Amino acid sequence: KTYFSDSVLSNTHSLFFHSFVDSFSLSVAYVQECIVGTGVNYRGRRSVTASGIKCQAWASPIPHEHNFLPRRNRKKDLRENYCRNPDNATSGPWCFTTDPNVRHQDCGVPQCSQGRTHTRMSISFF
């Protein structure tokens, strides 16, 4: 069994192999979990607002209709329900929320000078 630990999400994931494996390699891409400037280039995986409301998927019109659709804004990387800054808002990355009473909200992603700059991951072999 191999365990993969993600320190940002504080999750441990089990990796199971169906046959004997001598060795394997794992390529890990580090993702910035902070912003520079307004965060227009932020590509992290935060998907909740600063107040803890889950973000609405960018491809979904429910509960809030909007024009920031992934197929129309390919360069903005509007995947899943991740916080993004497609309109270069001065407040930084934001998202539409899943709360019908709160249309959108900032995600509170810190400036890179204020906190963690990358996700850190570790792998253990047993």
PDB file of C-alpha atoms in Angstrom:
ATOM      1  CA  LYS A   1       0.000   0.000   0.000  1.00  0.00           C
ATOM      2  CA  THR A   2       1.121   3.517  -0.701  1.00  0.00           C
ATOM      3  CA  TYR A   3      -0.267   6.593   0.982  1.00  0.00           C
ATOM      4  CA  PHE A   4      -0.327  10.015  -0.591  1.00  0.00           C
ATOM      5  CA  SER A   5      -0.686  12.910   1.849  1.00  0.00           C
ATOM      6  CA  ASP A   6      -1.915  16.310   0.769  1.00  0.00           C
ATOM      7  CA  SER A   7      -1.004  18.904   3.393  1.00  0.00           C
ATOM      8  CA  VAL A   8      -3.196  21.651   1.952  1.00  0.00           C
ATOM      9  CA  LEU A   9      -6.418  19.694   2.076  1.00  0.00           C
ATOM     10  CA  SER A  10      -5.216  17.567   5.012  1.00  0.00           C
ATOM     11  CA  ASN A  11      -6.298  14.402   3.263  1.00  0.00           C
ATOM     12  CA  THR A  12      -4.602  11.041   2.924  1.00  0.00           C
ATOM     13  CA  HIS A  13      -5.280   9.029  -0.200  1.00  0.00           C
ATOM     14  CA  SER A  14      -4.575   5.295  -0.521  1.00  0.00           C
ATOM     15  CA  LEU A  15      -3.045   4.041  -3.747  1.00  0.00           C
ATOM     16  CA  PHE A  16      -3.693   0.358  -4.380  1.00  0.00           C
ATOM     17  CA  PHE A  17      -1.815  -1.791  -6.888  1.00  0.00           C
ATOM     18  CA  HIS A  18      -3.412  -4.878  -8.444  1.00  0.00           C
ATOM     19  CA  SER A  19      -0.123  -6.642  -9.066  1.00  0.00           C
ATOM     20  CA  PHE A  20       3.425  -6.627  -7.739  1.00  0.00           C
ATOM     21  CA  VAL A  21       5.173  -3.367  -8.487  1.00  0.00           C
ATOM     22  CA  ASP A  22       8.968  -3.010  -8.282  1.00  0.00           C
ATOM     23  CA  SER A  23       8.840   0.725  -8.298  1.00  0.00           C
ATOM     24  CA  PHE A  24       6.902   3.561  -9.720  1.00  0.00           C
ATOM     25  CA  SER A  25       7.405   7.232 -10.295  1.00  0.00           C
ATOM     26  CA  LEU A  26       5.012   9.965  -9.415  1.00  0.00           C
ATOM     27  CA  SER A  27       5.178  13.394 -10.936  1.00  0.00           C
ATOM     28  CA  VAL A  28       3.846  16.093  -8.647  1.00  0.00           C
ATOM     29  CA  ALA A  29       2.916  19.511  -9.937  1.00  0.00           C
ATOM     30  CA  TYR A  30       3.009  22.215  -7.318  1.00  0.00           C
ATOM     31  CA  VAL A  31       0.082  24.602  -7.458  1.00  0.00           C
ATOM     32  CA  GLN A  32       0.289  28.122  -6.088  1.00  0.00           C
ATOM     33  CA  GLU A  33      -2.221  28.611  -3.293  1.00  0.00           C
ATOM     34  CA  CYS A  34      -1.602  32.335  -3.103  1.00  0.00           C
ATOM     35  CA  ILE A  35      -1.945  35.271  -5.463  1.00  0.00           C
ATOM     36  CA  VAL A  36       0.300  37.916  -6.949  1.00  0.00           C
ATOM     37  CA  GLY A  37      -1.427  41.253  -7.474  1.00  0.00           C
ATOM     38  CA  THR A  38      -5.127  40.774  -8.194  1.00  0.00           C
ATOM     39  CA  GLY A  39      -4.760  37.036  -8.747  1.00  0.00           C
ATOM     40  CA  VAL A  40      -5.901  37.117 -12.360  1.00  0.00           C
ATOM     41  CA  ASN A  41      -3.493  34.201 -13.006  1.00  0.00           C
ATOM     42  CA  TYR A  42      -4.426  32.214  -9.870  1.00  0.00           C
ATOM     43  CA  ARG A  43      -4.920  28.531 -10.757  1.00  0.00           C
ATOM     44  CA  GLY A  44      -5.229  27.022  -7.286  1.00  0.00           C
ATOM     45  CA  ARG A  45      -7.963  24.699  -6.097  1.00  0.00           C
ATOM     46  CA  ARG A  46      -9.737  26.731  -3.455  1.00  0.00           C
ATOM     47  CA  SER A  47     -13.491  26.264  -3.937  1.00  0.00           C
ATOM     48  CA  VAL A  48     -15.054  27.999  -0.950  1.00  0.00           C
ATOM     49  CA  THR A  49     -15.504  31.674  -0.201  1.00  0.00           C
ATOM     50  CA  ALA A  50     -13.781  33.526   2.610  1.00  0.00           C
ATOM     51  CA  SER A  51     -16.919  32.998   4.709  1.00  0.00           C
ATOM     52  CA  GLY A  52     -17.031  29.254   3.953  1.00  0.00           C
ATOM     53  CA  ILE A  53     -19.762  29.077   1.295  1.00  0.00           C
ATOM     54  CA  LYS A  54     -19.179  26.412  -1.373  1.00  0.00           C
ATOM     55  CA  CYS A  55     -18.551  27.820  -4.846  1.00  0.00           C
ATOM     56  CA  GLN A  56     -20.947  27.180  -7.720  1.00  0.00           C
ATOM     57  CA  ALA A  57     -19.470  25.375 -10.738  1.00  0.00           C
ATOM     58  CA  TRP A  58     -18.582  27.874 -13.460  1.00  0.00           C
ATOM     59  CA  ALA A  59     -20.376  25.744 -16.072  1.00  0.00           C
ATOM     60  CA  SER A  60     -23.608  25.763 -14.056  1.00  0.00           C
ATOM     61  CA  PRO A  61     -26.359  28.410 -14.188  1.00  0.00           C
ATOM     62  CA  ILE A  62     -27.763  27.223 -10.849  1.00  0.00           C
ATOM     63  CA  PRO A  63     -28.429  28.936  -8.531  1.00  0.00           C
ATOM     64  CA  HIS A  64     -26.961  32.029 -10.259  1.00  0.00           C
ATOM     65  CA  GLU A  65     -27.042  32.652 -14.008  1.00  0.00           C
ATOM     66  CA  HIS A  66     -23.924  34.366 -15.345  1.00  0.00           C
ATOM     67  CA  ASN A  67     -21.833  34.936 -18.476  1.00  0.00           C
ATOM     68  CA  PHE A  68     -18.506  33.526 -17.221  1.00  0.00           C
ATOM     69  CA  LEU A  69     -18.913  30.177 -18.974  1.00  0.00           C
ATOM     70  CA  PRO A  70     -15.809  27.991 -19.424  1.00  0.00           C
ATOM     71  CA  ARG A  71     -16.379  27.441 -23.142  1.00  0.00           C
ATOM     72  CA  ARG A  72     -16.483  31.214 -23.742  1.00  0.00           C
ATOM     73  CA  ASN A  73     -13.547  31.998 -21.467  1.00  0.00           C
ATOM     74  CA  ARG A  74     -11.014  29.224 -22.118  1.00  0.00           C
ATOM     75  CA  LYS A  75      -7.967  31.304 -21.152  1.00  0.00           C
ATOM     76  CA  LYS A  76      -9.499  32.062 -17.741  1.00  0.00           C
ATOM     77  CA  ASP A  77      -9.348  28.368 -16.661  1.00  0.00           C
ATOM     78  CA  LEU A  78     -12.882  28.332 -15.258  1.00  0.00           C
ATOM     79  CA  ARG A  79     -12.794  24.661 -14.291  1.00  0.00           C
ATOM     80  CA  GLU A  80     -14.922  22.968 -11.678  1.00  0.00           C
ATOM     81  CA  ASN A  81     -15.954  25.398  -8.975  1.00  0.00           C
ATOM     82  CA  TYR A  82     -12.489  26.800  -8.275  1.00  0.00           C
ATOM     83  CA  CYS A  83     -12.044  30.413  -7.210  1.00  0.00           C
ATOM     84  CA  ARG A  84     -10.877  32.575 -10.103  1.00  0.00           C
ATOM     85  CA  ASN A  85     -10.622  36.239 -11.053  1.00  0.00           C
ATOM     86  CA  PRO A  86     -11.930  36.314 -14.647  1.00  0.00           C
ATOM     87  CA  ASP A  87     -12.762  40.030 -14.545  1.00  0.00           C
ATOM     88  CA  ASN A  88      -9.526  41.146 -12.818  1.00  0.00           C
ATOM     89  CA  ALA A  89     -11.397  42.379  -9.732  1.00  0.00           C
ATOM     90  CA  THR A  90      -9.138  44.313  -7.361  1.00  0.00           C
ATOM     91  CA  SER A  91     -10.356  42.164  -4.439  1.00  0.00           C
ATOM     92  CA  GLY A  92      -8.836  39.007  -5.957  1.00  0.00           C
ATOM     93  CA  PRO A  93     -10.233  35.555  -6.827  1.00  0.00           C
ATOM     94  CA  TRP A  94     -13.933  35.067  -6.238  1.00  0.00           C
ATOM     95  CA  CYS A  95     -16.755  32.731  -7.219  1.00  0.00           C
ATOM     96  CA  PHE A  96     -20.495  32.520  -7.587  1.00  0.00           C
ATOM     97  CA  THR A  97     -21.846  30.740  -4.529  1.00  0.00           C
ATOM     98  CA  THR A  98     -24.193  27.799  -4.056  1.00  0.00           C
ATOM     99  CA  ASP A  99     -26.220  29.955  -1.646  1.00  0.00           C
ATOM    100  CA  PRO A 100     -29.214  31.366  -3.578  1.00  0.00           C
ATOM    101  CA  ASN A 101     -29.114  34.480  -1.368  1.00  0.00           C
ATOM    102  CA  VAL A 102     -25.419  35.298  -1.987  1.00  0.00           C
ATOM    103  CA  ARG A 103     -24.619  35.760  -5.697  1.00  0.00           C
ATOM    104  CA  HIS A 104     -20.820  35.931  -5.483  1.00  0.00           C
ATOM    105  CA  GLN A 105     -18.127  36.422  -2.891  1.00  0.00           C
ATOM    106  CA  ASP A 106     -14.369  36.796  -2.586  1.00  0.00           C
ATOM    107  CA  CYS A 107     -12.410  33.675  -1.690  1.00  0.00           C
ATOM    108  CA  GLY A 108      -9.822  35.277   0.562  1.00  0.00           C
ATOM    109  CA  VAL A 109      -6.809  33.781  -1.228  1.00  0.00           C
ATOM    110  CA  PRO A 110      -3.740  35.336   0.454  1.00  0.00           C
ATOM    111  CA  GLN A 111      -1.005  37.274  -1.300  1.00  0.00           C
ATOM    112  CA  CYS A 112       2.090  35.109  -1.841  1.00  0.00           C
ATOM    113  CA  SER A 113       4.080  37.322   0.512  1.00  0.00           C
ATOM    114  CA  GLN A 114       1.568  36.622   3.321  1.00  0.00           C
ATOM    115  CA  GLY A 115       1.430  32.858   3.444  1.00  0.00           C
ATOM    116  CA  ARG A 116       1.934  29.511   1.798  1.00  0.00           C
ATOM    117  CA  THR A 117       3.108  29.757  -1.771  1.00  0.00           C
ATOM    118  CA  HIS A 118       2.667  26.162  -2.939  1.00  0.00           C
ATOM    119  CA  THR A 119       0.877  22.998  -1.939  1.00  0.00           C
ATOM    120  CA  ARG A 120       3.215  20.501  -0.311  1.00  0.00           C
ATOM    121  CA  MET A 121       2.753  16.789  -0.793  1.00  0.00           C
ATOM    122  CA  SER A 122       4.491  13.739   0.617  1.00  0.00           C
ATOM    123  CA  ILE A 123       4.519  10.060  -0.304  1.00  0.00           C
ATOM    124  CA  SER A 124       5.103   7.122   2.036  1.00  0.00           C
ATOM    125  CA  PHE A 125       5.830   3.538   0.970  1.00  0.00           C
ATOM    126  CA  PHE A 126       4.782   0.484   3.017  1.00  0.00           C
TER     127      PHE A 126
END
